[in-house]
Coordinates of C-alpha atoms in Angstrom, one line a residue:
Chain A
M1 CA 36.5 110.4 76.0
P2 CA 35.9 111.6 79.6
K3 CA 37.2 115.0 80.4
S4 CA 39.5 113.8 83.2
L5 CA 41.2 111.4 80.8
R6 CA 41.7 114.2 78.2
T7 CA 43.2 116.4 80.9
A8 CA 45.6 113.6 81.9
L9 CA 46.6 113.0 78.3
L10 CA 47.2 116.8 77.8
L11 CA 49.4 116.9 81.0
A12 CA 51.3 113.7 80.2
P13 CA 54.1 115.0 77.9
S14 CA 55.1 117.9 80.1
A15 CA 54.7 115.9 83.3
L16 CA 56.9 113.2 81.8
L17 CA 59.7 115.7 81.0
M18 CA 59.5 117.3 84.4
G19 CA 59.3 113.8 86.0
V20 CA 62.6 112.9 84.3
F21 CA 64.2 116.0 85.7
L22 CA 62.9 115.6 89.2
V23 CA 63.8 111.9 89.4
G24 CA 67.3 112.8 88.1
L25 CA 67.6 115.4 90.9
Y26 CA 66.6 112.8 93.5
R27 CA 69.1 110.3 92.1
L28 CA 71.9 112.9 92.1
V29 CA 71.4 113.6 95.8
H30 CA 70.9 109.9 96.5
S31 CA 74.1 108.8 94.6
S32 CA 76.2 111.3 96.5
L33 CA 74.9 110.0 99.9
V34 CA 74.4 106.2 99.4
I35 CA 77.2 104.1 98.1
D36 CA 76.8 100.4 97.6
G37 CA 73.4 100.5 99.4
Q38 CA 74.9 102.0 102.5
F39 CA 74.4 105.6 103.8
D40 CA 77.8 107.1 103.3
F41 CA 78.7 110.7 104.1
S42 CA 82.4 110.2 103.2
Q43 CA 82.0 112.1 99.9
Y44 CA 81.0 115.2 101.8
S45 CA 83.5 114.8 104.6
A46 CA 86.2 114.4 102.0
I47 CA 85.1 117.7 100.4
L48 CA 84.8 119.5 103.7
N49 CA 88.2 118.3 104.9
R50 CA 90.0 119.6 101.9
P51 CA 91.2 123.2 102.4
D52 CA 91.5 123.7 98.6
Y53 CA 87.8 122.8 98.2
I54 CA 86.7 125.2 101.0
A55 CA 88.8 127.9 99.3
M56 CA 87.1 127.1 96.0
L57 CA 83.7 127.3 97.6
G58 CA 84.5 130.6 99.1
R59 CA 85.9 131.8 95.8
T60 CA 82.7 130.7 94.0
I61 CA 80.5 132.6 96.4
R62 CA 82.7 135.7 96.3
I63 CA 82.7 135.8 92.5
A64 CA 79.0 135.1 92.3
A65 CA 78.2 137.8 94.9
L66 CA 80.5 140.4 93.2
T67 CA 79.0 139.6 89.8
T68 CA 75.5 140.0 91.2
L69 CA 76.3 143.3 92.9
L70 CA 78.0 144.8 89.8
S71 CA 75.1 143.6 87.6
L72 CA 72.7 145.4 89.9
V73 CA 74.8 148.6 90.1
I74 CA 75.0 148.9 86.3
G75 CA 71.7 147.1 85.5
F76 CA 69.3 149.3 87.5
P77 CA 70.3 152.7 85.9
T78 CA 70.2 151.1 82.5
A79 CA 66.8 149.6 83.1
Y80 CA 65.6 153.0 84.5
Y81 CA 67.0 154.9 81.5
V82 CA 65.4 152.5 78.9
A83 CA 62.0 152.5 80.8
R84 CA 61.9 156.3 80.8
Y85 CA 63.4 156.8 77.3
G86 CA 61.2 159.0 75.1
G87 CA 62.5 158.0 71.7
N88 CA 62.8 154.7 69.9
R89 CA 62.7 152.4 72.9
N90 CA 62.5 149.3 70.8
F91 CA 66.0 150.0 69.5
L92 CA 67.4 150.1 73.0
L93 CA 65.5 146.9 73.9
L94 CA 67.2 145.3 70.9
L95 CA 70.6 146.3 72.3
I96 CA 69.8 144.4 75.4
V97 CA 67.8 141.4 74.1
F98 CA 70.0 140.6 71.1
P99 CA 73.3 140.1 73.1
W100 CA 71.4 138.2 75.8
L101 CA 70.3 135.6 73.2
V102 CA 73.7 135.2 71.6
S103 CA 75.4 132.1 72.9
I104 CA 77.5 132.6 76.0
V105 CA 80.4 130.8 74.2
V106 CA 80.4 133.5 71.5
R107 CA 80.2 136.3 74.1
S108 CA 83.0 134.8 76.3
Y109 CA 85.1 134.2 73.2
G110 CA 84.6 137.8 72.3
W111 CA 86.2 138.8 75.5
V112 CA 89.1 136.5 74.8
V113 CA 89.6 138.3 71.5
I114 CA 89.4 141.7 73.2
L115 CA 91.5 141.0 76.4
G116 CA 93.8 138.2 75.2
P117 CA 97.6 138.6 75.0
R118 CA 97.3 139.1 71.3
G119 CA 93.9 140.7 71.6
L120 CA 92.4 144.0 70.7
I121 CA 93.4 146.1 73.7
N122 CA 97.0 144.7 73.8
G123 CA 97.3 145.1 70.1
L124 CA 96.3 148.7 70.3
L125 CA 98.6 149.4 73.2
I126 CA 101.6 147.9 71.5
W127 CA 100.7 149.5 68.2
G128 CA 100.4 152.9 69.9
G129 CA 103.7 152.3 71.6
L130 CA 102.2 152.6 75.1
T131 CA 103.7 149.2 76.1
D132 CA 106.1 146.8 74.5
R133 CA 104.8 143.7 76.3
P134 CA 101.1 142.5 76.5
I135 CA 99.4 143.4 79.8
K136 CA 97.6 140.5 81.6
L137 CA 93.9 141.4 81.3
M138 CA 92.5 137.9 81.5
Y139 CA 93.3 134.5 83.1
N140 CA 92.5 136.2 86.4
D141 CA 89.5 137.2 88.5
F142 CA 89.1 140.4 86.6
G143 CA 88.5 138.6 83.4
V144 CA 86.1 136.1 85.0
I145 CA 84.0 138.8 86.7
L146 CA 84.0 141.1 83.6
G147 CA 82.9 138.1 81.4
L148 CA 80.2 137.0 83.9
V149 CA 78.8 140.5 84.4
H150 CA 78.6 140.9 80.6
V151 CA 76.9 137.5 80.2
L152 CA 74.5 137.8 83.1
C153 CA 73.6 141.5 83.5
P154 CA 71.0 141.3 80.7
F155 CA 69.0 139.0 83.0
M156 CA 69.1 141.8 85.7
I157 CA 68.2 144.5 83.2
I158 CA 65.3 142.6 81.8
A159 CA 63.9 141.6 85.2
I160 CA 64.0 145.2 86.5
L161 CA 62.8 146.7 83.2
S162 CA 59.7 144.4 83.2
V163 CA 58.7 146.0 86.6
L164 CA 59.7 149.5 85.8
M165 CA 57.7 149.5 82.5
Q166 CA 54.6 148.9 84.7
I167 CA 55.3 151.6 87.3
S168 CA 53.6 154.7 86.0
R169 CA 55.8 157.7 85.6
S170 CA 53.0 159.8 87.1
L171 CA 53.5 158.2 90.5
E172 CA 57.1 159.4 90.6
E173 CA 56.1 162.9 89.3
A174 CA 53.3 163.1 91.9
S175 CA 55.9 162.3 94.6
M176 CA 58.2 165.0 93.3
S177 CA 55.5 167.6 92.8
L178 CA 54.4 167.1 96.4
G179 CA 57.9 168.3 97.3
G180 CA 59.8 165.0 97.4
R181 CA 63.4 165.4 96.4
P182 CA 64.6 163.1 93.6
A183 CA 66.6 161.0 96.1
Y184 CA 63.6 160.8 98.5
S185 CA 61.2 159.9 95.6
F186 CA 63.6 157.2 94.6
R187 CA 63.9 155.7 98.0
T188 CA 60.2 155.9 98.9
V189 CA 58.5 155.3 95.6
L190 CA 60.7 153.9 92.8
L191 CA 62.8 151.5 94.9
P192 CA 60.1 149.7 96.8
L193 CA 57.9 149.3 93.7
S194 CA 60.8 147.9 91.6
L195 CA 62.0 145.6 94.4
P196 CA 60.3 142.4 92.9
G197 CA 62.2 142.9 89.7
I198 CA 65.5 143.5 91.6
L199 CA 65.0 140.4 93.6
T200 CA 64.2 138.3 90.4
G201 CA 67.4 139.7 88.8
I202 CA 69.5 139.0 91.9
T203 CA 68.2 135.4 92.0
L204 CA 68.9 134.7 88.3
V205 CA 72.4 136.3 88.2
Y206 CA 73.6 134.7 91.4
L207 CA 72.2 131.3 90.4
M208 CA 73.9 131.4 87.0
A209 CA 77.1 132.8 88.3
T210 CA 77.5 130.0 90.9
G211 CA 76.9 127.3 88.3
A212 CA 78.9 129.0 85.4
I213 CA 81.5 126.9 83.6
V214 CA 82.2 128.3 80.2
T215 CA 83.1 131.9 81.1
P216 CA 85.4 131.0 84.1
L217 CA 87.1 128.3 82.0
L218 CA 87.8 130.6 79.1
L219 CA 88.7 133.8 81.0
G220 CA 89.9 132.5 84.3
G221 CA 93.4 131.5 85.4
L222 CA 94.5 127.8 85.3
G223 CA 94.4 127.2 89.0
D224 CA 91.5 129.4 89.9
T225 CA 88.7 126.9 89.9
M226 CA 85.1 127.5 90.8
L227 CA 82.5 124.9 91.8
G228 CA 81.2 124.6 88.2
T229 CA 84.6 124.2 86.6
E230 CA 85.7 121.7 89.2
I231 CA 82.6 119.6 88.6
F232 CA 83.3 119.7 84.9
Q233 CA 86.9 118.6 85.4
E234 CA 85.9 115.8 87.7
V235 CA 83.5 114.4 85.1
M236 CA 85.5 115.0 82.0
H237 CA 89.0 114.2 83.1
F238 CA 88.7 112.0 86.2
F239 CA 85.4 110.3 85.5
D240 CA 84.8 110.6 89.3
Y241 CA 81.0 110.6 89.2
P242 CA 80.3 110.2 93.0
K243 CA 82.5 113.2 93.7
A244 CA 80.9 115.2 90.9
A245 CA 77.5 114.3 92.3
A246 CA 78.6 115.4 95.8
L247 CA 80.0 118.7 94.4
A248 CA 76.9 119.3 92.3
T249 CA 74.8 118.8 95.5
V250 CA 77.1 121.3 97.3
L251 CA 76.5 123.7 94.4
L252 CA 72.7 123.2 94.6
I253 CA 72.8 124.0 98.3
T254 CA 75.1 127.0 97.7
A255 CA 72.6 128.3 95.1
L256 CA 69.3 127.5 96.8
A257 CA 70.4 128.7 100.2
V258 CA 70.4 132.2 98.7
V259 CA 67.7 131.8 96.1
I260 CA 64.9 130.3 98.2
P261 CA 65.0 133.0 100.9
I262 CA 65.0 135.7 98.2
Q263 CA 62.0 134.0 96.5
I264 CA 60.1 134.0 99.8
L265 CA 61.0 137.7 100.3
E266 CA 59.9 138.4 96.8
H267 CA 56.4 136.9 97.4
W268 CA 56.2 138.8 100.6
V269 CA 57.1 142.1 98.9
A270 CA 54.7 141.4 96.1
R271 CA 51.9 140.8 98.6
C272 CA 52.7 144.0 100.5
L273 CA 52.7 145.9 97.3
S274 CA 49.3 144.5 96.2
D275 CA 47.8 145.1 99.6
G276 CA 49.1 148.7 99.4
A277 CA 47.5 149.1 96.0
D278 CA 44.2 147.9 97.2
Q279 CA 43.9 150.5 100.0
Chain B
M1 CA 73.1 162.5 84.4
T2 CA 75.1 159.6 86.0
T3 CA 72.2 157.3 85.1
R4 CA 72.4 158.4 81.5
I5 CA 76.2 157.8 81.3
I6 CA 76.0 154.4 82.9
A7 CA 73.1 153.4 80.7
I8 CA 74.7 154.4 77.5
S9 CA 78.0 152.7 78.4
V10 CA 76.1 149.5 79.2
L11 CA 74.1 149.6 76.0
L12 CA 77.4 149.9 74.1
F13 CA 79.2 147.4 76.3
L14 CA 76.6 144.6 75.7
P15 CA 77.0 144.2 71.9
L16 CA 80.7 145.0 71.9
P17 CA 82.3 141.5 72.1
I18 CA 79.8 140.3 69.5
V19 CA 80.7 143.0 67.1
I20 CA 84.4 142.4 67.7
V21 CA 84.0 138.6 67.0
V22 CA 82.1 139.3 63.7
L23 CA 84.7 141.9 62.6
S24 CA 87.6 139.7 63.4
S25 CA 86.2 136.8 61.4
F26 CA 87.1 138.7 58.2
T27 CA 90.8 138.7 58.9
S28 CA 93.1 137.3 56.2
A29 CA 95.9 136.4 58.6
G30 CA 96.5 132.9 59.9
Y31 CA 95.9 134.0 63.5
L32 CA 93.8 136.6 65.2
S33 CA 95.7 139.8 65.9
F34 CA 95.0 143.5 66.0
P35 CA 94.9 145.7 64.0
I36 CA 93.5 143.2 61.5
K37 CA 95.9 142.4 58.8
G38 CA 93.6 142.4 55.8
L39 CA 90.1 141.5 54.8
S40 CA 89.1 138.1 53.4
L41 CA 86.5 135.4 53.5
R42 CA 89.0 132.6 53.8
W43 CA 87.9 131.5 57.3
Y44 CA 84.3 131.2 56.1
G45 CA 85.6 129.1 53.2
E46 CA 87.5 126.9 55.8
F47 CA 84.3 126.5 57.9
L48 CA 82.0 125.8 55.0
G49 CA 84.5 123.5 53.4
S50 CA 84.9 121.3 56.5
A51 CA 82.7 118.3 56.6
D52 CA 83.2 118.1 60.4
W53 CA 81.9 121.7 61.1
L54 CA 79.0 121.2 58.7
R55 CA 77.9 118.0 60.4
V56 CA 78.0 119.7 63.8
L57 CA 76.0 122.6 62.4
G58 CA 73.5 120.2 61.0
T59 CA 73.2 118.3 64.4
S60 CA 72.7 121.6 66.3
A61 CA 70.0 122.8 63.8
L62 CA 68.2 119.5 63.9
L63 CA 68.4 119.2 67.7
A64 CA 67.1 122.7 68.2
F65 CA 64.3 122.1 65.7
I66 CA 63.1 118.8 67.2
G67 CA 63.6 120.1 70.8
A68 CA 61.6 123.3 70.1
T69 CA 58.8 121.4 68.4
V70 CA 58.4 118.8 71.1
S71 CA 58.6 121.3 74.0
T72 CA 56.2 123.7 72.3
A73 CA 53.7 120.9 71.7
A74 CA 54.1 119.7 75.3
S75 CA 53.7 123.2 76.6
F76 CA 50.7 123.8 74.4
A77 CA 49.0 120.7 75.7
A78 CA 49.9 121.6 79.3
A79 CA 48.6 125.2 78.9
W80 CA 45.4 123.8 77.4
A81 CA 44.8 121.7 80.5
V82 CA 45.7 124.5 82.9
V83 CA 43.8 127.3 81.1
R84 CA 40.8 125.6 79.5
H85 CA 40.3 122.6 81.8
R86 CA 41.0 124.8 84.9
I87 CA 42.8 121.9 86.6
R88 CA 43.2 122.1 90.4
F89 CA 46.7 123.2 91.4
G90 CA 47.1 124.8 88.0
A91 CA 49.3 127.6 89.4
T92 CA 51.5 125.0 91.2
Y93 CA 51.8 123.0 88.0
E94 CA 53.0 126.1 86.1
T95 CA 55.6 126.7 88.8
I96 CA 56.9 123.1 88.5
L97 CA 57.3 123.7 84.7
L98 CA 59.6 126.6 85.5
T99 CA 61.8 124.7 88.0
P100 CA 64.7 124.0 85.5
L101 CA 65.3 127.8 85.6
I102 CA 66.2 127.8 89.3
F103 CA 68.9 125.2 89.2
P104 CA 72.5 126.1 88.3
H105 CA 73.5 124.7 85.0
A106 CA 76.5 122.8 86.2
A107 CA 74.2 120.9 88.6
I108 CA 71.7 120.2 85.8
G109 CA 74.6 118.8 83.8
V110 CA 75.4 116.2 86.4
I111 CA 71.7 115.4 87.0
M112 CA 71.4 114.7 83.3
I113 CA 74.5 112.5 83.2
V114 CA 73.0 110.4 86.0
T115 CA 69.7 110.3 84.2
L116 CA 70.9 109.6 80.6
S117 CA 73.5 107.0 81.6
S118 CA 70.9 104.9 83.5
V119 CA 69.1 104.4 80.2
G120 CA 72.2 104.3 78.0
W121 CA 71.5 107.6 76.3
L122 CA 74.6 109.4 77.3
G123 CA 76.4 110.7 74.2
T124 CA 73.5 110.1 71.9
F125 CA 71.3 112.4 69.9
T126 CA 68.1 111.1 71.6
G127 CA 69.6 112.0 75.0
L128 CA 70.3 115.5 73.8
V129 CA 66.8 115.9 72.5
L130 CA 65.3 114.8 75.8
V131 CA 67.5 117.2 77.8
H132 CA 66.9 120.1 75.5
C133 CA 63.1 119.6 75.8
I134 CA 63.4 119.8 79.6
L135 CA 65.6 122.9 79.4
T136 CA 63.3 124.8 76.9
I137 CA 59.9 124.0 78.5
P138 CA 60.1 127.1 80.8
Y139 CA 60.7 129.3 77.7
A140 CA 58.1 127.6 75.5
Y141 CA 55.4 127.6 78.2
R142 CA 54.9 131.3 78.9
P143 CA 54.1 132.6 75.4
V144 CA 51.7 129.9 74.5
A145 CA 49.9 130.0 77.8
A146 CA 49.6 133.8 77.6
A147 CA 48.1 133.5 74.1
L148 CA 45.7 130.8 75.3
R149 CA 44.5 133.1 78.1
K150 CA 43.9 135.9 75.7
A151 CA 41.9 133.8 73.2
D152 CA 38.2 133.8 73.6
P153 CA 36.6 130.3 74.3
A154 CA 33.3 131.7 73.1
L155 CA 34.5 131.5 69.5
E156 CA 35.0 127.8 69.9
E157 CA 31.6 127.4 71.5
A158 CA 30.1 129.3 68.5
A159 CA 31.9 127.0 66.0
A160 CA 30.7 123.9 67.9
S161 CA 27.1 125.1 68.1
L162 CA 27.2 125.8 64.3
G163 CA 27.9 122.1 63.9
A164 CA 31.7 122.0 63.5
R165 CA 33.3 118.8 64.7
P166 CA 35.8 119.1 67.6
W167 CA 38.9 118.6 65.3
R168 CA 37.6 121.1 62.8
T169 CA 37.0 123.6 65.6
F170 CA 40.5 123.0 66.9
W171 CA 42.2 123.4 63.5
Q172 CA 40.2 126.3 62.2
V173 CA 39.3 128.3 65.3
S174 CA 41.5 127.5 68.3
L175 CA 44.8 127.1 66.6
P176 CA 44.7 130.3 64.5
A177 CA 43.8 132.2 67.6
V178 CA 47.0 131.2 69.4
R179 CA 49.3 131.0 66.4
P180 CA 51.5 134.0 67.3
G181 CA 52.0 132.5 70.8
L182 CA 52.9 129.1 69.3
V183 CA 55.4 130.7 66.8
T184 CA 57.0 132.7 69.7
S185 CA 57.4 129.6 71.8
L186 CA 59.0 127.8 68.8
L187 CA 61.4 130.6 68.0
F188 CA 62.3 131.3 71.6
S189 CA 63.0 127.6 72.5
F190 CA 64.9 127.2 69.2
I191 CA 67.3 129.9 70.2
I192 CA 67.7 128.6 73.7
S193 CA 68.4 125.1 72.5
F194 CA 70.6 126.2 69.6
D195 CA 72.9 128.3 71.9
E196 CA 72.9 126.0 74.9
V197 CA 76.3 124.9 76.0
T198 CA 76.8 124.5 79.7
V199 CA 74.5 121.5 80.2
T200 CA 75.1 120.0 76.7
M201 CA 78.9 119.8 77.1
F202 CA 78.5 117.2 79.8
L203 CA 76.4 115.0 77.5
V204 CA 78.1 115.0 74.1
G205 CA 80.3 112.2 73.0
P206 CA 82.4 110.9 70.0
F207 CA 79.2 110.3 68.0
V208 CA 77.3 113.5 68.7
M209 CA 78.5 117.1 69.0
T210 CA 76.8 120.5 68.9
L211 CA 78.1 123.7 67.4
P212 CA 78.5 125.8 70.6
V213 CA 80.2 123.0 72.4
Q214 CA 82.6 122.5 69.5
V215 CA 83.3 126.2 69.5
F216 CA 84.0 126.0 73.2
S217 CA 86.5 123.2 72.9
E218 CA 88.2 124.8 70.0
V219 CA 88.6 128.1 71.9
L220 CA 90.3 126.2 74.7
E221 CA 92.7 124.5 72.4
S222 CA 93.5 126.7 69.4
A223 CA 93.4 130.3 68.3
S224 CA 92.4 129.7 64.7
P225 CA 90.3 132.5 63.2
V226 CA 87.9 129.8 61.9
I227 CA 86.4 130.0 65.4
A228 CA 85.5 133.6 64.7
A229 CA 83.8 132.6 61.4
V230 CA 81.8 129.9 63.1
S231 CA 80.9 132.2 66.0
A232 CA 79.8 134.8 63.5
T233 CA 77.5 132.2 61.9
L234 CA 76.0 131.5 65.4
V235 CA 75.4 135.2 65.7
L236 CA 73.7 135.2 62.3
F237 CA 71.3 132.5 63.4
T238 CA 70.4 134.5 66.5
T239 CA 70.0 137.6 64.5
V240 CA 67.5 135.9 62.2
M241 CA 65.6 134.5 65.1
V242 CA 65.4 137.8 66.9
F243 CA 64.3 139.5 63.7
L244 CA 61.5 136.9 63.3
L245 CA 60.5 137.2 67.0
D246 CA 60.3 141.0 66.6
R247 CA 58.0 140.5 63.6
V248 CA 55.8 137.9 65.2
I249 CA 55.3 139.4 68.6
G250 CA 57.5 142.5 69.0
I251 CA 60.6 142.9 71.0
Q252 CA 58.7 144.3 74.0
F253 CA 57.5 140.7 74.6
F254 CA 60.8 140.1 76.6
V255 CA 60.1 142.8 79.1
E256 CA 56.3 142.2 79.6
R257 CA 54.9 140.6 82.7
D258 CA 51.6 138.7 82.5

């Protein structure tokens, strides 16, 4: 068998699977733009003309951005602590990787059990006599953001950790011993070197938060829809596939408008860092 | 100091809801409430005595097994072409294999509805297998490609020059050299498939259902502690897989860059 034929046969299964995905992507965009063989923008103008959809889009971006920011704020120190931990680091890694691999349904349900009207916190508060009526801890934005941060921040921690583990501690110590204050060393050494990991983390968390369905449906309020939950309702309850396709395309644009620039930035940063390392 | 406080809180915060779910599954009361009323295994009895739940568990396990096997095999073949045949645009091809990672799950769900309904596979087991293969390829590809890059092709040349036929060289030299990578790909894609819910819930139907999707719809509709028992079982599956992954390749695998 000639080598080129063997190569083609080896690539065939994965190419077929990716082909199915990419053709599906094309058909999704196509089905939202072309109706009965005619170019038709009405799906999109219908979406853009509805104030409730614009509000939902704003809400989705707001919640995704806040989730990403909070994940970064708590994720960076955690990654730093684990990367510099002198003891049994594998145990700490387990505390991050294990929850990350548990199904998001189970983790979101865990928050329902903790925050719900008959949940752990309200149970303890009532039992302790601190309140006689359950406090509303979920079915609002607080519940959604808490749940999303919990579900997604492991992506941030793991992305940053994989970079920090490579940055040698001696670089940082060198900077400090040359008189750099901790804050200065952080800003000039640690932060630039860990930027690729931070950008990967931001990409993943923002992406998954904009397209989340399970966590917002379980922990969010009834009327507080996000793009993902709205798409799910259109498909499951109204069987309105063209509208779902248009909303899914809007979701793709919302996500990729942020993700692609960050990816380009990340490549640029990585190139600058490797140029710097060569000199 | 602040770093330490944040880090320790986060490390306790991450497993917290999982621990709470597992603990609450042992309640003896008819509804979940705190403090827990008494300990019993009655909800596990209810779960394991229900033909519906068991069938769904079986579907999920079979789906994850087939999906993981197919996507690991496809990834292995692709990695062989990229690493050993040094195809042109190999790096680009590797990026394409990772594309499912940069699409929001809700959008992938709709893409897959469009795809599966055009061939009549919506709501079928075959359709779920296809979609789970696509979703797990990014996870299956990396470990097996990394293992193949580390393996020494000189060993294969040595076996061939000693007279081993190509298939014998493959089975007795190439395959053992990448076995840890293959097992990692299998376990990793099994977990991803077994736990997947956001895309899958668009594609299930009256004839096929997976465990996480069933848990999701039960949480929306009822508050029965049987959900806690089923969730604890899902956690148990993940625990076993993480334990195996740690034994095969080590937990640091997840934070390594190649």
